[in-house]
GROMACS .gro file of C-alpha atoms in nm:
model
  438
    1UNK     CA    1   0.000   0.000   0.000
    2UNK     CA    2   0.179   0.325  -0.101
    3UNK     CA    3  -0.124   0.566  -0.207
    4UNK     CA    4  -0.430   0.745   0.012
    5UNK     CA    5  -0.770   0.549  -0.073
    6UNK     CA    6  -1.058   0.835  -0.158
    7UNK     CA    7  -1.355   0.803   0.013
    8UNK     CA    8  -1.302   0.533   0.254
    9UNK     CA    9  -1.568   0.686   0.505
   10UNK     CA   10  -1.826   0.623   0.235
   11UNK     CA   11  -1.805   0.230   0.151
   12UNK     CA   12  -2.006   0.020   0.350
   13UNK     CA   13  -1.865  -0.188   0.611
   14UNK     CA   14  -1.848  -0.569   0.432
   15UNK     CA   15  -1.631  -0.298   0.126
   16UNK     CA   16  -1.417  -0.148   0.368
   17UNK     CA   17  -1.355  -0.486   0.554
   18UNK     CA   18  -1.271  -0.601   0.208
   19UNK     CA   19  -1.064  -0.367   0.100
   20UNK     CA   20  -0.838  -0.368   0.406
   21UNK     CA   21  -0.836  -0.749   0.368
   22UNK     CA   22  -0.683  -0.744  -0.013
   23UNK     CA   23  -0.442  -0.447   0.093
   24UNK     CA   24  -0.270  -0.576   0.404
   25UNK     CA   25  -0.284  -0.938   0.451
   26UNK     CA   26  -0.144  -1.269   0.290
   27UNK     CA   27  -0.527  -1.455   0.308
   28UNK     CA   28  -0.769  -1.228   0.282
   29UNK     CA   29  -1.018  -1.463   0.362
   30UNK     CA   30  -0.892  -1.567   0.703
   31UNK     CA   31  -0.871  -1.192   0.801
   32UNK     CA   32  -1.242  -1.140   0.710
   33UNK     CA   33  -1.353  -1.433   0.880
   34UNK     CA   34  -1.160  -1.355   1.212
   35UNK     CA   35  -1.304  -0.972   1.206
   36UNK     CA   36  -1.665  -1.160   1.137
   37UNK     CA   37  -1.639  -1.386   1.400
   38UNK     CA   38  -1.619  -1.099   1.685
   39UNK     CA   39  -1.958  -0.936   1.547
   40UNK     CA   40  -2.229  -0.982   1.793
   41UNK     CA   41  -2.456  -1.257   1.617
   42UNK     CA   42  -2.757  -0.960   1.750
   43UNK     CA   43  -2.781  -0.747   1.485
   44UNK     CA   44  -2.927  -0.466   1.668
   45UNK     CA   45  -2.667  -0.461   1.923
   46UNK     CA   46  -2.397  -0.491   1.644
   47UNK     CA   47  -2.577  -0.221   1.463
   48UNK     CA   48  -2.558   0.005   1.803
   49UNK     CA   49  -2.229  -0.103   1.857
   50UNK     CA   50  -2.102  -0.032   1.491
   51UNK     CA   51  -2.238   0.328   1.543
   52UNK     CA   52  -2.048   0.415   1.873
   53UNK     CA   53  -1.743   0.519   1.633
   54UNK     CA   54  -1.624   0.552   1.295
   55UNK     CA   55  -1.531   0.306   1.050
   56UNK     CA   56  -1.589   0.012   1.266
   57UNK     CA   57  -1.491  -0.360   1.092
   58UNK     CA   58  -1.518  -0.548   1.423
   59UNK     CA   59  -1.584  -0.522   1.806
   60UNK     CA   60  -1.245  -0.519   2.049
   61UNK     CA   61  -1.334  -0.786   2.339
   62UNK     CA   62  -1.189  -0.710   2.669
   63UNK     CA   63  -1.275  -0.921   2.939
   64UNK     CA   64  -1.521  -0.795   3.225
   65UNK     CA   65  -1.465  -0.898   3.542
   66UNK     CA   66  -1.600  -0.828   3.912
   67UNK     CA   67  -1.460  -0.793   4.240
   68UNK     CA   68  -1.709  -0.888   4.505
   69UNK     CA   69  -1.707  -0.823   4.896
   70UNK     CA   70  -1.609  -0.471   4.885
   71UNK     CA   71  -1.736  -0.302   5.201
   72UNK     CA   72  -1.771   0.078   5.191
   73UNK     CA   73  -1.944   0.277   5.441
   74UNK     CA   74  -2.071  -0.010   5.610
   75UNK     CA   75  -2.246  -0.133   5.290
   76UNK     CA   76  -2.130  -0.416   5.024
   77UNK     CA   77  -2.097  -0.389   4.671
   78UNK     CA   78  -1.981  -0.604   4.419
   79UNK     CA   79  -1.733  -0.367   4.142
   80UNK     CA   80  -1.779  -0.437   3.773
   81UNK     CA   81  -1.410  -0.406   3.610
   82UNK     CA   82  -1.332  -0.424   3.276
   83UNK     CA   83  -0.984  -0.484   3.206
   84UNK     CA   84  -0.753  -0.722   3.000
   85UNK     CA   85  -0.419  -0.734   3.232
   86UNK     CA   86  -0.399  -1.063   3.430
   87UNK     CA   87  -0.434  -1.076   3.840
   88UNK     CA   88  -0.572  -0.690   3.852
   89UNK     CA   89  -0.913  -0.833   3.927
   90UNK     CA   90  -0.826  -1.079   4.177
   91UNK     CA   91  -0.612  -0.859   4.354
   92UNK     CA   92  -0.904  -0.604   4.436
   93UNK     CA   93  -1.140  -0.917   4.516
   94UNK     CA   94  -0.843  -1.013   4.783
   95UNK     CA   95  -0.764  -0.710   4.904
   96UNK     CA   96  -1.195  -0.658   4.977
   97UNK     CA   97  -1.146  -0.918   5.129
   98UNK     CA   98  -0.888  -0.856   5.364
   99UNK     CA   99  -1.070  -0.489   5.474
  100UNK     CA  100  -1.380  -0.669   5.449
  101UNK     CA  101  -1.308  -0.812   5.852
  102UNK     CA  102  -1.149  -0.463   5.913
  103UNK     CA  103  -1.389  -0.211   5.898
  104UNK     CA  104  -1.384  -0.190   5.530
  105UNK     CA  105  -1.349   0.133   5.282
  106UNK     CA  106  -1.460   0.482   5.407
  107UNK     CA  107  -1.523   0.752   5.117
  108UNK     CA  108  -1.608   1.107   5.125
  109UNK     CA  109  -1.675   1.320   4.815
  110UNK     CA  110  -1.499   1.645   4.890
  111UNK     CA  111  -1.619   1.861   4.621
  112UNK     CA  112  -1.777   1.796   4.240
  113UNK     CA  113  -1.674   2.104   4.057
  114UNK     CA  114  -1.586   2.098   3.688
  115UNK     CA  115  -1.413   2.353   3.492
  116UNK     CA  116  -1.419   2.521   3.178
  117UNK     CA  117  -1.205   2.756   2.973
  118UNK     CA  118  -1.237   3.007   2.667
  119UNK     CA  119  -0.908   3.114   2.568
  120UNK     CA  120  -0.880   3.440   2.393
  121UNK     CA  121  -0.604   3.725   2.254
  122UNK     CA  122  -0.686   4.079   2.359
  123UNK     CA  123  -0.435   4.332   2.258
  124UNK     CA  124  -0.445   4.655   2.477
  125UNK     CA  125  -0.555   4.790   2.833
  126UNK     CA  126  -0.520   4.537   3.096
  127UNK     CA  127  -0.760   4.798   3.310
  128UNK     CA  128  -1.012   4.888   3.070
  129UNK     CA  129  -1.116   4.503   3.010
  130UNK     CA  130  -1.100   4.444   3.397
  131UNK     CA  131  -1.407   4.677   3.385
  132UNK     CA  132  -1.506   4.511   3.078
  133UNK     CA  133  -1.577   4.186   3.203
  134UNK     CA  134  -1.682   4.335   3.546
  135UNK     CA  135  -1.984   4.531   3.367
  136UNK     CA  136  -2.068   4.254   3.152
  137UNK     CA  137  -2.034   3.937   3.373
  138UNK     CA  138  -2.443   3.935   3.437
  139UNK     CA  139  -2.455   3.885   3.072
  140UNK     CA  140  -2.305   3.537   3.047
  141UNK     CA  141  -2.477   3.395   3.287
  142UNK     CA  142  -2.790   3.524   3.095
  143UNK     CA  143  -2.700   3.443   2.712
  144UNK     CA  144  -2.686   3.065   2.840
  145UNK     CA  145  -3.010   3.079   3.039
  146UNK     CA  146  -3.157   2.819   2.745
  147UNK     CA  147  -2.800   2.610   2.780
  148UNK     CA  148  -2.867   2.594   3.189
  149UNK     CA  149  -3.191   2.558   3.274
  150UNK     CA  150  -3.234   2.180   3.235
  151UNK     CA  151  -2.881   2.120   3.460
  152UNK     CA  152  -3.021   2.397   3.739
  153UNK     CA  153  -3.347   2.224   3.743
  154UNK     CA  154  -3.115   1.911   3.858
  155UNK     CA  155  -2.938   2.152   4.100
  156UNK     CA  156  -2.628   2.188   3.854
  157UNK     CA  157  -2.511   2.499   3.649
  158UNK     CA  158  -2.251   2.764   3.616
  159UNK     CA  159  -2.097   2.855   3.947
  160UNK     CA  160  -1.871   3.122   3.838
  161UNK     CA  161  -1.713   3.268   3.583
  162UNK     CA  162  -1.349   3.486   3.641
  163UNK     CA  163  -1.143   3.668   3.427
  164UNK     CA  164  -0.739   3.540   3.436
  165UNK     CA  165  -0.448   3.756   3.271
  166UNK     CA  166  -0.223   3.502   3.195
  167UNK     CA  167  -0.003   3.725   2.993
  168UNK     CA  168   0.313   3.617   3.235
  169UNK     CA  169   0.302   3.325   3.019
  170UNK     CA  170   0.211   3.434   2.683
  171UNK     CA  171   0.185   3.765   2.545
  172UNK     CA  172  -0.165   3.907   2.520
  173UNK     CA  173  -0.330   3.573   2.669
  174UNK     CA  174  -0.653   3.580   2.858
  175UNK     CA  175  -0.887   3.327   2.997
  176UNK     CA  176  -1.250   3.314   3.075
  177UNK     CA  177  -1.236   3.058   3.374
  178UNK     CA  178  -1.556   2.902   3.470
  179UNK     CA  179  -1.688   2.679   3.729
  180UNK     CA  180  -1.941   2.419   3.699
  181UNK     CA  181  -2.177   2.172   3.874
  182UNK     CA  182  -2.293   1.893   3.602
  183UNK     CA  183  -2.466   1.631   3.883
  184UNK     CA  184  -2.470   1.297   3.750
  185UNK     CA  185  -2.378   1.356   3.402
  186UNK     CA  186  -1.988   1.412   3.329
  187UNK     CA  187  -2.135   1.732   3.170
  188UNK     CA  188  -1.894   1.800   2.853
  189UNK     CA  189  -2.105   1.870   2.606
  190UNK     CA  190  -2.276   2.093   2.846
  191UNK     CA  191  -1.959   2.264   2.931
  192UNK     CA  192  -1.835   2.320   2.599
  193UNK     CA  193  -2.202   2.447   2.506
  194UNK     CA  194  -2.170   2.718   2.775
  195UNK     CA  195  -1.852   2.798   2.677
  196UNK     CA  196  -1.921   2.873   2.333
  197UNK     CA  197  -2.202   3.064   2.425
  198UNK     CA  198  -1.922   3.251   2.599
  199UNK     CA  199  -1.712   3.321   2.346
  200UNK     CA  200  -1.976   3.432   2.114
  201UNK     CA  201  -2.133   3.695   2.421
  202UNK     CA  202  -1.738   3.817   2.481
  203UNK     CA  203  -1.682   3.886   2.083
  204UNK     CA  204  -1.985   4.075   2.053
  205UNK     CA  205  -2.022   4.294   2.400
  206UNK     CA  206  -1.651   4.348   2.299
  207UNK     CA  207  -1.736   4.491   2.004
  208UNK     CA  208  -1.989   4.724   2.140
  209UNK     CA  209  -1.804   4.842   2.403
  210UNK     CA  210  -1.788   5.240   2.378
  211UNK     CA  211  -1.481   5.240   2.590
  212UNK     CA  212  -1.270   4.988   2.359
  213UNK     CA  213  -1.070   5.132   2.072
  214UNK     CA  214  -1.079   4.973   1.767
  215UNK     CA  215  -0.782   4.747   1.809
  216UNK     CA  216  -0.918   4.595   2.181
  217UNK     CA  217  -1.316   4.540   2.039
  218UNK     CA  218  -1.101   4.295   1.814
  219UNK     CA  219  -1.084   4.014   2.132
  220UNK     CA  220  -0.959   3.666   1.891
  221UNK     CA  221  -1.126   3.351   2.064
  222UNK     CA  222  -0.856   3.097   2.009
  223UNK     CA  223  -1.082   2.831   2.188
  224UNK     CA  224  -1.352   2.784   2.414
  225UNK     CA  225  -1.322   2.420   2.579
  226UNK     CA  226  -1.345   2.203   2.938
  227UNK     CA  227  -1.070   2.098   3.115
  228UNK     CA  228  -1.009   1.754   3.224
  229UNK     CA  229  -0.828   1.875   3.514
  230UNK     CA  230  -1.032   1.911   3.817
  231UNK     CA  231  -0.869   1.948   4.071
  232UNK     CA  232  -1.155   2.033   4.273
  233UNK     CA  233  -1.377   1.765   4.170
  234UNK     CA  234  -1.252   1.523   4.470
  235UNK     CA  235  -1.328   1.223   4.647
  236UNK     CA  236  -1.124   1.013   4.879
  237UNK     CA  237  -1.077   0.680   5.039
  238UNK     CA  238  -0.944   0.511   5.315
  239UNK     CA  239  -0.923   0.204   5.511
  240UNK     CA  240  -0.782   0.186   5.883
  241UNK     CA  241  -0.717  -0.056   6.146
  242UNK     CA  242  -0.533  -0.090   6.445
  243UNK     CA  243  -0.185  -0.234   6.382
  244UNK     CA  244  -0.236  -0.586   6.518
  245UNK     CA  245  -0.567  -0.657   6.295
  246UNK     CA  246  -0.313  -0.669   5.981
  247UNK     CA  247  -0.181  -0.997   6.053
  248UNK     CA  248  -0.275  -1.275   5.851
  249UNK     CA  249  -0.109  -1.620   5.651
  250UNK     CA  250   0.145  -1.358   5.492
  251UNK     CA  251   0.183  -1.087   5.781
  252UNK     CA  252   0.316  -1.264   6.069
  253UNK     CA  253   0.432  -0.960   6.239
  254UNK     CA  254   0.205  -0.675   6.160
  255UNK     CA  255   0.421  -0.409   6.290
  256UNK     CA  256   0.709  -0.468   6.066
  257UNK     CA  257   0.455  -0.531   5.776
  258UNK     CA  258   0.310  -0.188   5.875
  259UNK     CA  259   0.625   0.000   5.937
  260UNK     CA  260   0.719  -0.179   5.584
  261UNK     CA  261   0.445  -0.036   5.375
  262UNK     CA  262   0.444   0.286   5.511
  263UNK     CA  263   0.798   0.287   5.386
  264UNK     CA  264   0.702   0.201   4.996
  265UNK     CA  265   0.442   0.458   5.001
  266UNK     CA  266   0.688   0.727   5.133
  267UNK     CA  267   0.920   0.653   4.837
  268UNK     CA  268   0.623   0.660   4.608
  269UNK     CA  269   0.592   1.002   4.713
  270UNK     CA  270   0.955   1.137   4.703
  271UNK     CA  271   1.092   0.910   4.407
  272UNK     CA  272   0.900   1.028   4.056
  273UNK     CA  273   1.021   0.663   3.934
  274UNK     CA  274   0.865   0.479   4.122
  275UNK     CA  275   0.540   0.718   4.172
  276UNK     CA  276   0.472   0.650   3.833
  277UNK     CA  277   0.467   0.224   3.863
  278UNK     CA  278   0.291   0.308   4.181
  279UNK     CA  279   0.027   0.543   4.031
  280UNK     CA  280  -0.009   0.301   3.814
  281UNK     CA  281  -0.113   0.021   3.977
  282UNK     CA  282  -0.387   0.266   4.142
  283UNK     CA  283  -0.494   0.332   3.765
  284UNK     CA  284  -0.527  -0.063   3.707
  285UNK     CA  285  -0.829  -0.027   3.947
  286UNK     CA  286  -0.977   0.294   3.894
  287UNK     CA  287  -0.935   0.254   3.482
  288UNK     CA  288  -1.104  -0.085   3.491
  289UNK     CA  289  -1.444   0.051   3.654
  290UNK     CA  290  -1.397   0.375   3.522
  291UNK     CA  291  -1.467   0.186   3.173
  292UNK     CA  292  -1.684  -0.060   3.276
  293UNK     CA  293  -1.941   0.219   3.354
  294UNK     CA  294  -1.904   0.388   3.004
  295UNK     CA  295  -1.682   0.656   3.135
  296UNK     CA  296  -1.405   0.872   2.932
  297UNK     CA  297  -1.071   0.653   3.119
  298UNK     CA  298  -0.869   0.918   2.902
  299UNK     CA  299  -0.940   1.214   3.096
  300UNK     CA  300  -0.963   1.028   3.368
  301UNK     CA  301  -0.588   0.926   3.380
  302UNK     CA  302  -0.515   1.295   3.245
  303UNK     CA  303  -0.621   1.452   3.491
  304UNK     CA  304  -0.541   1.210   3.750
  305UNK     CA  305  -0.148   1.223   3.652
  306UNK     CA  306  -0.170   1.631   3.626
  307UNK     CA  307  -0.290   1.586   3.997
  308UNK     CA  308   0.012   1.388   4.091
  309UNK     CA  309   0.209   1.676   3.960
  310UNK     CA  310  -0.005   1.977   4.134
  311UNK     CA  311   0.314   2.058   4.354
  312UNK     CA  312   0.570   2.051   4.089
  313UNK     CA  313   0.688   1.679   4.108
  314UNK     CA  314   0.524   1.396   3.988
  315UNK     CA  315   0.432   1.180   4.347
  316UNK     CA  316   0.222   0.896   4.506
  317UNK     CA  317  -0.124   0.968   4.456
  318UNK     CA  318  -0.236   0.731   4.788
  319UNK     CA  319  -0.067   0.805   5.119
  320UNK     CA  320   0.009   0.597   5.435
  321UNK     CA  321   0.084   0.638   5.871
  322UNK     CA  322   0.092   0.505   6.146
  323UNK     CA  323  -0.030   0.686   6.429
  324UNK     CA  324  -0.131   0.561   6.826
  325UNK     CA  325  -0.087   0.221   6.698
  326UNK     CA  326  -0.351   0.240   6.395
  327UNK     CA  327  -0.246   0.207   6.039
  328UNK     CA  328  -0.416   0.391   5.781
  329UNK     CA  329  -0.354   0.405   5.384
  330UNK     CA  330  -0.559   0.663   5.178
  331UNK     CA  331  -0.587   0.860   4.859
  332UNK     CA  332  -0.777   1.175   4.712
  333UNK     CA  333  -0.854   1.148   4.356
  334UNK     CA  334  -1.000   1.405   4.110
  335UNK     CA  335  -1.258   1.250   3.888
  336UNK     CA  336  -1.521   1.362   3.641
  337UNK     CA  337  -1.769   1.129   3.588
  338UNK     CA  338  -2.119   1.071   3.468
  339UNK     CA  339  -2.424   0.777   3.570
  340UNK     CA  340  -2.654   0.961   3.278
  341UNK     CA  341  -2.602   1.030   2.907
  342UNK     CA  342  -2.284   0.911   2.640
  343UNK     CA  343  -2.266   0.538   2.699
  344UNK     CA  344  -2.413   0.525   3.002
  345UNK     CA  345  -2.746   0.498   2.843
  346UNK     CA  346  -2.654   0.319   2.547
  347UNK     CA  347  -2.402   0.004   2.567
  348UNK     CA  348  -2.596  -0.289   2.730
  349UNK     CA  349  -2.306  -0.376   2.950
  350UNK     CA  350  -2.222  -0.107   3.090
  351UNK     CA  351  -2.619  -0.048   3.197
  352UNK     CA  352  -2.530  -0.376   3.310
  353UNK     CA  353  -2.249  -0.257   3.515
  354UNK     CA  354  -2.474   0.062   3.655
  355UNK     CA  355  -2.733  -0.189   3.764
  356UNK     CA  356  -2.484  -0.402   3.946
  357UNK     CA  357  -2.364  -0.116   4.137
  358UNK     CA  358  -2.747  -0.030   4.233
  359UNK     CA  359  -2.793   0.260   3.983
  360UNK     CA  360  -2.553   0.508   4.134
  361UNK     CA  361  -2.510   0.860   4.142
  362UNK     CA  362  -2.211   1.039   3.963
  363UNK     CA  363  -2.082   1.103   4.335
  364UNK     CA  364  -2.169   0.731   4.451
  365UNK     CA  365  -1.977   0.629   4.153
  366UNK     CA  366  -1.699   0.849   4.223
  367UNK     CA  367  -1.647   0.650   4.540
  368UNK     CA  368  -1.644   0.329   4.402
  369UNK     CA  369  -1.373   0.415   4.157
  370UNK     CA  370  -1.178   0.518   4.410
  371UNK     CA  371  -1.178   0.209   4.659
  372UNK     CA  372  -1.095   0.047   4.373
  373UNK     CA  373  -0.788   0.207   4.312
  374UNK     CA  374  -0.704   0.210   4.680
  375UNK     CA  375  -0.728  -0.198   4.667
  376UNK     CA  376  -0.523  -0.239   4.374
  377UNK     CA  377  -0.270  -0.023   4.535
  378UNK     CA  378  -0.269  -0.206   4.863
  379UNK     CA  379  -0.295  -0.538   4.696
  380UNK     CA  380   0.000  -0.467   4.490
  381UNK     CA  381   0.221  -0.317   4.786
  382UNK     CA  382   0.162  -0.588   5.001
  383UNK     CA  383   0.287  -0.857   4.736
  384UNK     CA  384   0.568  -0.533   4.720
  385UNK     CA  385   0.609  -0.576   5.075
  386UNK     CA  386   0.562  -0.972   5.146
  387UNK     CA  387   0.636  -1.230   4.900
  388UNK     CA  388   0.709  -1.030   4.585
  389UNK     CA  389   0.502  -0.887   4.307
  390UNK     CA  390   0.594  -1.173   4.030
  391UNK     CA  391   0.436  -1.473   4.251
  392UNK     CA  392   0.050  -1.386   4.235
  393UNK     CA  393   0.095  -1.209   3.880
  394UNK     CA  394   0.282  -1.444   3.710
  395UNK     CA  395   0.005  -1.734   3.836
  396UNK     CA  396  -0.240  -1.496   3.688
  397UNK     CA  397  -0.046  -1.485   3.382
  398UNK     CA  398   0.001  -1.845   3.375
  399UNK     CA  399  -0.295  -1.934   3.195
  400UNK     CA  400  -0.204  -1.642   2.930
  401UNK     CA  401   0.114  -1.815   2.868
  402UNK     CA  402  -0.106  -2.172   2.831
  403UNK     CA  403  -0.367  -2.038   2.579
  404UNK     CA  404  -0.093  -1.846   2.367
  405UNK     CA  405   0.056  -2.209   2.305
  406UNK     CA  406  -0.291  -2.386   2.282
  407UNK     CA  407  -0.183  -2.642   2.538
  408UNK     CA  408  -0.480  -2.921   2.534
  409UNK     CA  409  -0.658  -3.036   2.845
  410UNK     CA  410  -0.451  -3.327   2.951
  411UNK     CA  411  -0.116  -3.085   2.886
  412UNK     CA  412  -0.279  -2.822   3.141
  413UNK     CA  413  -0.303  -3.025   3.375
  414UNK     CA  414   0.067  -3.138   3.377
  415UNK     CA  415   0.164  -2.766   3.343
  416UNK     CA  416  -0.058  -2.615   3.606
  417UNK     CA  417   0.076  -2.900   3.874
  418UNK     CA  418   0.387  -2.862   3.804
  419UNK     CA  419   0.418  -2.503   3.832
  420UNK     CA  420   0.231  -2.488   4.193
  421UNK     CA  421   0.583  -2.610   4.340
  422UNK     CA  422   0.789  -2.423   4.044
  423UNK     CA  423   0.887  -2.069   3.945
  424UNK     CA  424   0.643  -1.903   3.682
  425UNK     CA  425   0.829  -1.746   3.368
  426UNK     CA  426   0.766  -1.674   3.025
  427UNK     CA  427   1.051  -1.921   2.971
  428UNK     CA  428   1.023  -2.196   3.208
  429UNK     CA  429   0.700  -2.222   3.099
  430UNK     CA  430   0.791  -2.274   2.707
  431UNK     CA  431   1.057  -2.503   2.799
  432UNK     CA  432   0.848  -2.701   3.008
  433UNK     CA  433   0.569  -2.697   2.739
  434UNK     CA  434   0.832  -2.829   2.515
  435UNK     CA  435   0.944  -3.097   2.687
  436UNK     CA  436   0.603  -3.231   2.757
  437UNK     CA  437   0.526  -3.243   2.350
  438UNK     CA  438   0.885  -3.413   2.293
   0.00000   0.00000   0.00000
């Protein structure tokens, strides 16, 4: 293939299939089949399912998964998680577990604003727009009356709207900075609705503004768009017990195992390195719900990892003490999300998901992202901490390695015995396989 194809967009799927088919693979025929054979056999739901994007040939399968017997604030919930990467799952199920017969998972929602931004050159007196915007404020909170009244009828709307010189950073840069409350939708098309109305209200009051010459009634609107930053959109969680209540099989003496931990968190927090493998493994949990519930995971993790860096450093985003002989591991999280409109009302599973979680509310859902990424990250530090990361995962990953070489029955049954007394690798595995089939 060394030349653009015109009008792709336009062929039906079965041509475009085709014609990706012919260009890029040996048998053409076994690459239709294997896109055909992930279509849902439904053709409604393959017909909803084909119109979620553009130019879909196929559906994507990841696997969804649950994590029962999480407690949180005194009530338990089973977590919906929909994620490919081996042991994640089981790892949040253990670690509910394990909190489960300690008081469980405590969450607060500390605030649910959202932000917008409409970005805009004005050339001349710093002053004489100050009293601009001060004079004319009323009026964009009016010209989006027919944007707002739905989402204030819900309790939601524009909270404020400030004017920021931000010409330290670039020369003749301005920003219309507003505040939101969206309830229990994630609220972007919303925001960026209000925001345009914005930019539209600041272009023309600009223009009639007696006091403006010529040169500053010319404002230029670069952009008028939400952030996924929102770094006052937070909710935390947290799990506590006194120091002896941590002992179990692999935490024989709770105080080291404590003193231990609180250790690999600290480093987490000082050591950008490691932060980011740590942060990580926080993601695993919060990504996997956060897209089982129809959710935008991108801005999620965005604005999660500009978070981290809030104080100039990339650090931990969980947190752990010991105090008067209690332990307690935490984290605050910023996260914009939605229980009403995009996906949320349209792909069956993650209605699915919703109704599992008893048809929460954008801040109930909040808090069940985060425990989840607070049980990923204390399953993963206690392996850290205890026996080693690569024991659990790599059994996890065991059957990976299994399938990838299409072991039969009777050969799984060989390789999973033997490996219960015997290091899991990549390798050890093949050469086992091997010798088996020799």
């Amino acid at each position: 293939m060394n030349k653009a194809i015109s009008g792709f967009s336009k062929l039906s799927k079965e041509e475009k299939i085709k014609w990706i088919a012919n260009q890029y693979f040996s048998t053409p025929t076994e690459a239709i089949s294997l896109l055909k054979n992930y279509w849902n056999s439904d053709e409604k739901t393959q017909k909803l399912h084909d119109e979620f994007i553009e130019n879909t040939i196929t559906n994507f399968y990841i696997p969804l998964g649950v994590a029962p017997n999480f407690l949180i604030n005194g009530k338990y919930s089973t977590i919906p998680m929909a994620i490919e990467e081996s042991s994640v799952v089981a790892a949040a199920a253990k670690a509910a577990k394990f909190w489960s017969t300690r008081g469980g998972f405590k969450t607060s929602v500390i605030n649910t604003e959202k932000i917008g931004q409409v970005h805009f050159i004005y050339k001349g007196d710093v002053s004489k727009l100050n009293l601009f915007f001060a004079q004319n404020k009323s009026k964009f909170f009016a010209e989006t009356e027919s944007i707002t009244t739905n989402m204030q009828k819900r309790g939601g709307g524009i909270l404020d709207i400030i004017l920021k010189d931000k010409t330290d950073l670039l020369p003749n840069y301005f920003q219309l900075h507003a505040t939101f409350e969206t309830k229990d939708s994630m609220g972007a098309n919303f925001i960026n609705s209000c925001l345009e109305q914005f930019s539209k209200t600041l272009k023309e009051e600009a223009h009639n503004y007696d006091l403006f010459t010529e040169t500053e009634k010319d404002i230029e609107v670069v952009m008028s768009i939400l952030s996924n930053y929102v770094p006052n959109c937070i909710v935390r969680a947290e799990v506590s017990c006194p120091i002896t209540d941590l002992e179990e099989k692999h935490i024989l003496n709770p105080l080291e195992f404590a003193e231990k931990f609180v250790q690999a968190v600290q480093i987490a927090e000082v050591e950008p390195y490691r932060a980011v493998t740590h942060n990580k493994g926080i993601m695993n949990g919060v990504d996997a719900v956060v897209l089982a519930t129809g959710n935008d995971f991108r801005a999620v993790e965005a604005g999660i990892h500009a978070y981290a860096s809030r104080n100039g450093k990339y650090s931990s985003l969980s947190h752990a003490k010991i105090e008067n002989g209690i332990f307690t591991f935490w984290l605050e999280i910023p996260l914009a999300l939605g229980t009403v409109g995009g996906l949320t009302s349209l792909h069956p599973l993650v209605k699915l998901s919703l109704e599992m979680l008893e048809k929460p509310s954008a801040k109930e859902l909040m808090q069940f992202v985060a425990v989840a990424g607070l049980a990923q990250n204390f399953a993963a530090l206690r392996s850290l901490t205890t026996t080693g990361i690569q024991e659990g995962h790599m059994k996890m990953h065991l059957n990976n390695i299994i399938n990838q070489f299409e072991a039969n029955d009777e050969e799984r049954i060989l390789i999973l015995k033997y490996f219960k007394k015997n290091t899991v690798s990549h390798s050890a595995v093949v050469t086992y396989i091997e010798s088996l089939r020799k």
